[in-house]
Amino acid sequence: MTEPSAASASPQSSPAPTPAYAAALTVEDFRRNLAAIRARIAAAAERAGRDAAEIRLLPVSKTVPEERLRTAFAAGITQMGENKVQEAQRKSENLADLGISWSVIGHLQTNKAKNVAAFADEFQALDSLRLAEALDRRLQAAGRSLDVYVQVNSSGEPSKFGLEPVDVAAFLAALPAYSSLRVRGLMTLAAHTDDAERVRECFRVMRHLRDAGLQAGTVGDGLLSMGMSGDFEAAIEGGSTCVRVGQAIFGARATPNSHYWPESPAAR
Ligand SMILES: *Cc1c(COP(=O)(O)O)cnc(C)c1O
């Protein structure tokens, strides 16, 4: 999943390096990128013997300016995922006329629970009971409920947010206490590596946790949010029901991923 470096590509023998994702600027660009992603989703579902209709595509719009989100909306994108709550809330306010459905997919500090409770339609990074409690309190006060996914650190990488797999069962069992949270399923970021087998192992871990949660009756709808631009096909083969795709739709981001999932726990 790391970008191939130009220096290592030998023009004679190596396959062409993956082209950088071009920025989508027009409605036409968005339509073309969406059609390409949907075709790849359908092909991956077919390989896995699954129905593509059960796989949701959540476009991830972080860092993309609001004017381009209006263009994306005109191309049919009506739900958007954002990693940072302040950016998401600003966009939701400035684009309120469009009626976009906003999904917050990044780690949230407890003191920002009120922001998410105010505008988000979904929160995919629930990772502590303190946060569940804070969200529930704010939601009760606002008379709202919220779809949530519990984030799991399936890769064991210290840089990733989320519960350790061993803690998931007890966590899920505690969530019914927070009645305004509607548990939809589990979310993860797979290992950031070119090693396809390690990535697939992350998806297998998630599927086992989901199956255990379904048996215990604690994981709500048992949905699995996993897969991004670089690994969504493997995620679908691994059972994903929601792929979160940013760069392959909107274009490459200048902001490094370390801005969203810090390289070391100390940076949190
Ligand atoms: C940015 C982000 C994505 C999408 O990543 P792309 O490489 O742009 O597809 C998915 N999930 C989360 C949590 C993200 O922050």
Short mmCIF file of C-alpha atoms and ligand atoms in Angstrom, two decimals:
data_model
loop_
_atom_site.label_atom_id
_atom_site.label_comp_id
_atom_site.label_asym_id
_atom_site.label_seq_id
_atom_site.Cartn_x
_atom_site.Cartn_y
_atom_site.Cartn_z
CA MET A 1 0.00 0.00 0.00
CA THR A 2 2.98 2.32 0.18
CA GLU A 3 3.49 4.34 -3.00
CA PRO A 4 5.93 2.67 -5.37
CA SER A 5 9.05 4.79 -5.56
CA ALA A 6 10.07 5.95 -9.02
CA ALA A 7 13.68 5.01 -8.35
CA SER A 8 12.87 1.35 -7.85
CA ALA A 9 10.85 0.97 -11.04
CA SER A 10 12.82 -0.57 -13.87
CA PRO A 11 11.29 0.47 -17.18
CA GLN A 12 11.90 -2.88 -18.89
CA SER A 13 10.72 -5.50 -16.47
CA SER A 14 8.52 -3.96 -13.78
CA PRO A 15 4.84 -3.36 -14.17
CA ALA A 16 3.95 0.31 -14.45
CA PRO A 17 3.77 1.92 -11.01
CA THR A 18 0.25 2.65 -9.76
CA PRO A 19 -0.59 6.10 -11.07
CA ALA A 20 -1.11 8.74 -8.39
CA TYR A 21 -4.80 9.42 -7.87
CA ALA A 22 -5.72 12.41 -10.04
CA ALA A 23 -7.83 15.12 -8.42
CA ALA A 24 -11.51 14.98 -9.37
CA LEU A 25 -12.51 18.54 -10.27
CA THR A 26 -15.64 18.22 -12.40
CA VAL A 27 -18.92 16.34 -12.09
CA GLU A 28 -17.69 14.21 -14.98
CA ASP A 29 -14.47 13.34 -13.07
CA PHE A 30 -16.48 12.27 -10.03
CA ARG A 31 -18.88 10.20 -12.10
CA ARG A 32 -15.99 8.42 -13.80
CA ASN A 33 -14.16 7.70 -10.54
CA LEU A 34 -17.34 6.47 -8.87
CA ALA A 35 -18.16 4.19 -11.78
CA ALA A 36 -14.65 2.75 -11.67
CA ILE A 37 -14.81 2.10 -7.91
CA ARG A 38 -18.29 0.59 -8.19
CA ALA A 39 -17.06 -1.74 -10.94
CA ARG A 40 -14.15 -2.83 -8.74
CA ILE A 41 -16.52 -3.37 -5.80
CA ALA A 42 -18.77 -5.50 -8.01
CA ALA A 43 -15.84 -7.56 -9.28
CA ALA A 44 -14.49 -8.15 -5.77
CA ALA A 45 -17.96 -9.14 -4.54
CA GLU A 46 -18.31 -11.53 -7.46
CA ARG A 47 -14.96 -13.16 -6.67
CA ALA A 48 -16.11 -13.61 -3.08
CA GLY A 49 -19.50 -14.98 -4.09
CA ARG A 50 -21.20 -12.00 -2.46
CA ASP A 51 -23.98 -9.63 -3.49
CA ALA A 52 -22.47 -6.21 -4.29
CA ALA A 53 -25.70 -4.59 -3.12
CA GLU A 54 -24.77 -5.39 0.48
CA ILE A 55 -21.57 -3.33 0.24
CA ARG A 56 -21.85 0.36 0.99
CA LEU A 57 -19.42 2.84 -0.52
CA LEU A 58 -18.68 5.67 1.93
CA PRO A 59 -16.75 8.43 0.12
CA VAL A 60 -14.17 10.03 2.44
CA SER A 61 -13.98 13.77 1.83
CA LYS A 62 -11.40 14.87 4.39
CA THR A 63 -9.15 17.77 3.28
CA VAL A 64 -11.31 18.35 0.19
CA PRO A 65 -12.57 21.95 0.03
CA GLU A 66 -16.27 22.65 0.25
CA GLU A 67 -16.66 23.87 -3.32
CA ARG A 68 -15.43 20.53 -4.60
CA LEU A 69 -17.81 18.74 -2.27
CA ARG A 70 -20.65 20.60 -3.99
CA THR A 71 -19.38 19.20 -7.27
CA ALA A 72 -19.16 15.72 -5.75
CA PHE A 73 -22.73 16.08 -4.50
CA ALA A 74 -23.87 17.05 -7.99
CA ALA A 75 -22.30 13.79 -9.19
CA GLY A 76 -24.45 11.83 -6.74
CA ILE A 77 -22.32 11.61 -3.58
CA THR A 78 -24.78 12.15 -0.72
CA GLN A 79 -22.86 10.69 2.23
CA MET A 80 -19.37 11.78 3.22
CA GLY A 81 -16.86 10.50 5.76
CA GLU A 82 -14.61 12.90 7.67
CA ASN A 83 -11.80 12.02 10.08
CA LYS A 84 -11.64 15.24 12.14
CA VAL A 85 -14.74 16.48 13.90
CA GLN A 86 -14.06 20.21 13.55
CA GLU A 87 -13.59 19.96 9.80
CA ALA A 88 -16.69 17.78 9.53
CA GLN A 89 -18.81 20.17 11.54
CA ARG A 90 -17.68 23.20 9.55
CA LYS A 91 -18.50 21.41 6.29
CA SER A 92 -21.88 20.25 7.58
CA GLU A 93 -22.77 23.84 8.47
CA ASN A 94 -21.55 25.41 5.24
CA LEU A 95 -23.15 22.72 3.08
CA ALA A 96 -26.33 22.38 5.13
CA ASP A 97 -28.46 23.26 2.09
CA LEU A 98 -27.43 19.97 0.42
CA GLY A 99 -28.63 17.58 3.12
CA ILE A 100 -25.47 15.46 3.04
CA SER A 101 -25.28 12.60 5.54
CA TRP A 102 -22.07 12.99 7.60
CA SER A 103 -20.08 10.11 9.03
CA VAL A 104 -17.28 10.84 11.51
CA ILE A 105 -14.69 8.09 11.05
CA GLY A 106 -11.76 9.32 13.15
CA HIS A 107 -10.74 9.12 16.80
CA LEU A 108 -12.71 11.48 19.01
CA GLN A 109 -11.74 13.10 22.29
CA THR A 110 -14.42 12.89 24.94
CA ASN A 111 -14.65 16.66 25.16
CA LYS A 112 -15.73 16.78 21.48
CA ALA A 113 -18.66 14.41 22.00
CA LYS A 114 -21.10 17.31 22.00
CA ASN A 115 -19.97 18.33 18.50
CA VAL A 116 -20.58 14.89 17.05
CA ALA A 117 -23.91 14.63 18.85
CA ALA A 118 -24.95 17.92 17.26
CA PHE A 119 -24.58 17.11 13.56
CA ALA A 120 -23.25 13.65 12.71
CA ASP A 121 -25.44 10.91 11.29
CA GLU A 122 -22.94 8.21 12.14
CA PHE A 123 -19.78 7.74 14.21
CA GLN A 124 -17.46 4.90 13.23
CA ALA A 125 -14.65 5.23 15.77
CA LEU A 126 -16.18 4.41 19.16
CA ASP A 127 -13.31 3.11 21.29
CA SER A 128 -14.04 3.81 24.97
CA LEU A 129 -16.95 3.62 27.39
CA ARG A 130 -16.14 7.12 28.60
CA LEU A 131 -16.81 8.34 25.08
CA ALA A 132 -19.95 6.22 24.79
CA GLU A 133 -21.20 7.78 28.02
CA ALA A 134 -20.41 11.33 26.87
CA LEU A 135 -22.04 10.79 23.48
CA ASP A 136 -25.13 9.25 25.03
CA ARG A 137 -25.54 12.13 27.47
CA ARG A 138 -25.28 14.74 24.69
CA LEU A 139 -27.58 12.78 22.40
CA GLN A 140 -30.22 12.36 25.12
CA ALA A 141 -30.11 16.10 25.72
CA ALA A 142 -30.53 16.77 22.00
CA GLY A 143 -33.25 14.13 21.60
CA ARG A 144 -31.21 12.36 18.94
CA SER A 145 -29.74 8.92 18.39
CA LEU A 146 -26.59 7.99 16.51
CA ASP A 147 -25.43 5.01 14.46
CA VAL A 148 -22.07 3.80 15.79
CA TYR A 149 -19.37 1.32 14.86
CA VAL A 150 -16.85 0.13 17.43
CA GLN A 151 -13.28 0.64 16.21
CA VAL A 152 -10.93 -2.30 16.64
CA ASN A 153 -7.15 -2.29 16.32
CA SER A 154 -6.94 -5.43 14.19
CA SER A 155 -3.31 -4.99 13.14
CA GLY A 156 -1.64 -4.77 16.54
CA GLU A 157 0.18 -1.67 15.29
CA PRO A 158 0.68 0.73 18.21
CA SER A 159 -0.12 3.64 15.89
CA LYS A 160 -3.71 2.56 15.38
CA PHE A 161 -6.63 3.63 17.50
CA GLY A 162 -9.29 1.18 18.55
CA LEU A 163 -9.94 -1.59 21.05
CA GLU A 164 -7.66 -4.57 21.29
CA PRO A 165 -9.49 -7.61 19.87
CA VAL A 166 -9.48 -9.33 23.29
CA ASP A 167 -11.43 -6.41 24.79
CA VAL A 168 -14.18 -6.26 22.15
CA ALA A 169 -16.66 -8.79 23.60
CA ALA A 170 -16.89 -7.11 27.02
CA PHE A 171 -17.06 -3.67 25.42
CA LEU A 172 -19.97 -4.65 23.18
CA ALA A 173 -21.77 -6.22 26.14
CA ALA A 174 -21.62 -2.88 27.99
CA LEU A 175 -23.06 -0.73 25.18
CA PRO A 176 -26.79 -1.36 25.74
CA ALA A 177 -26.51 0.96 28.75
CA TYR A 178 -26.22 3.86 26.28
CA SER A 179 -29.62 3.78 24.70
CA SER A 180 -29.15 6.56 22.15
CA LEU A 181 -26.27 4.71 20.48
CA ARG A 182 -27.44 2.33 17.75
CA VAL A 183 -24.71 -0.27 17.35
CA ARG A 184 -24.27 -1.11 13.68
CA GLY A 185 -21.05 -3.12 13.74
CA LEU A 186 -17.27 -2.96 13.86
CA MET A 187 -14.74 -0.76 12.06
CA THR A 188 -11.00 -1.12 11.46
CA LEU A 189 -7.98 0.15 9.58
CA ALA A 190 -5.94 -2.81 8.39
CA ALA A 191 -2.16 -2.97 8.71
CA HIS A 192 -0.41 -0.42 6.51
CA THR A 193 1.83 -2.79 4.57
CA ASP A 194 2.43 -4.31 1.16
CA ASP A 195 2.16 -7.75 2.75
CA ALA A 196 -1.26 -8.85 1.45
CA GLU A 197 -1.41 -11.79 3.86
CA ARG A 198 -1.02 -9.51 6.89
CA VAL A 199 -3.79 -7.26 5.58
CA ARG A 200 -6.09 -10.27 5.06
CA GLU A 201 -5.33 -11.47 8.58
CA CYS A 202 -6.69 -8.15 9.93
CA PHE A 203 -9.93 -8.71 8.03
CA ARG A 204 -10.15 -12.28 9.36
CA VAL A 205 -9.75 -11.03 12.94
CA MET A 206 -12.64 -8.62 12.35
CA ARG A 207 -14.88 -11.25 10.90
CA HIS A 208 -14.33 -13.57 13.85
CA LEU A 209 -15.10 -10.76 16.30
CA ARG A 210 -18.23 -9.89 14.35
CA ASP A 211 -19.38 -13.52 14.26
CA ALA A 212 -18.82 -13.83 18.02
CA GLY A 213 -20.76 -10.61 18.56
CA LEU A 214 -23.65 -11.88 16.46
CA GLN A 215 -23.75 -15.09 18.50
CA ALA A 216 -23.78 -13.09 21.71
CA GLY A 217 -26.35 -10.70 20.27
CA THR A 218 -24.20 -7.66 21.09
CA VAL A 219 -22.97 -6.34 17.75
CA GLY A 220 -26.19 -4.88 16.41
CA ASP A 221 -26.52 -5.40 12.69
CA GLY A 222 -23.09 -7.04 12.53
CA LEU A 223 -21.80 -4.72 9.82
CA LEU A 224 -18.09 -4.50 9.06
CA SER A 225 -16.56 -1.17 8.00
CA MET A 226 -13.18 -1.99 6.52
CA GLY A 227 -11.23 -1.23 3.36
CA MET A 228 -9.82 2.04 1.96
CA SER A 229 -8.47 3.13 -1.44
CA GLY A 230 -5.50 0.77 -1.18
CA ASP A 231 -7.18 -2.35 0.20
CA PHE A 232 -10.94 -2.24 -0.35
CA GLU A 233 -11.05 -5.20 -2.71
CA ALA A 234 -9.29 -7.45 -0.18
CA ALA A 235 -11.63 -6.08 2.49
CA ILE A 236 -14.68 -7.06 0.43
CA GLU A 237 -13.24 -10.52 -0.05
CA GLY A 238 -12.79 -10.54 3.73
CA GLY A 239 -16.44 -9.68 4.41
CA SER A 240 -16.60 -5.86 4.48
CA THR A 241 -20.04 -4.27 4.22
CA CYS A 242 -18.77 -0.65 4.14
CA VAL A 243 -15.67 0.52 2.30
CA ARG A 244 -14.35 3.99 3.14
CA VAL A 245 -12.75 5.35 -0.01
CA GLY A 246 -11.16 8.79 -0.20
CA GLN A 247 -8.25 9.27 -2.57
CA ALA A 248 -9.49 6.93 -5.29
CA ILE A 249 -12.58 9.14 -5.62
CA PHE A 250 -11.41 12.66 -4.73
CA GLY A 251 -7.72 12.47 -5.69
CA ALA A 252 -4.48 12.19 -3.77
CA ARG A 253 -4.21 14.02 -0.44
CA ALA A 254 -1.25 16.19 0.42
CA THR A 255 -1.78 15.56 4.14
CA PRO A 256 0.16 12.48 5.26
CA ASN A 257 -1.77 9.66 6.92
CA SER A 258 0.24 10.22 10.11
CA HIS A 259 -1.89 13.32 10.60
CA TYR A 260 -4.90 11.02 11.06
CA TRP A 261 -3.42 8.06 12.86
CA PRO A 262 -0.29 9.19 14.69
CA GLU A 263 2.87 7.15 14.20
CA SER A 264 3.40 6.64 17.90
CA PRO A 265 1.02 6.41 20.86
CA ALA A 266 2.93 9.28 22.46
CA ALA A 267 1.74 11.56 19.67
CA ARG A 268 -1.87 11.06 20.67
C1 LIG B 1 -8.82 8.88 5.26
C2 LIG B 1 -9.49 7.69 5.79
C3 LIG B 1 -9.96 6.68 4.93
C4 LIG B 1 -9.81 6.75 3.41
O1 LIG B 1 -8.47 6.62 3.04
P1 LIG B 1 -8.10 6.74 1.45
O2 LIG B 1 -6.71 6.30 1.39
O3 LIG B 1 -8.27 8.19 1.12
O4 LIG B 1 -9.05 5.90 0.72
C5 LIG B 1 -10.60 5.59 5.49
N1 LIG B 1 -10.78 5.49 6.83
C6 LIG B 1 -10.35 6.44 7.68
C7 LIG B 1 -10.58 6.25 9.14
C8 LIG B 1 -9.70 7.56 7.19
O5 LIG B 1 -9.29 8.51 8.04
#
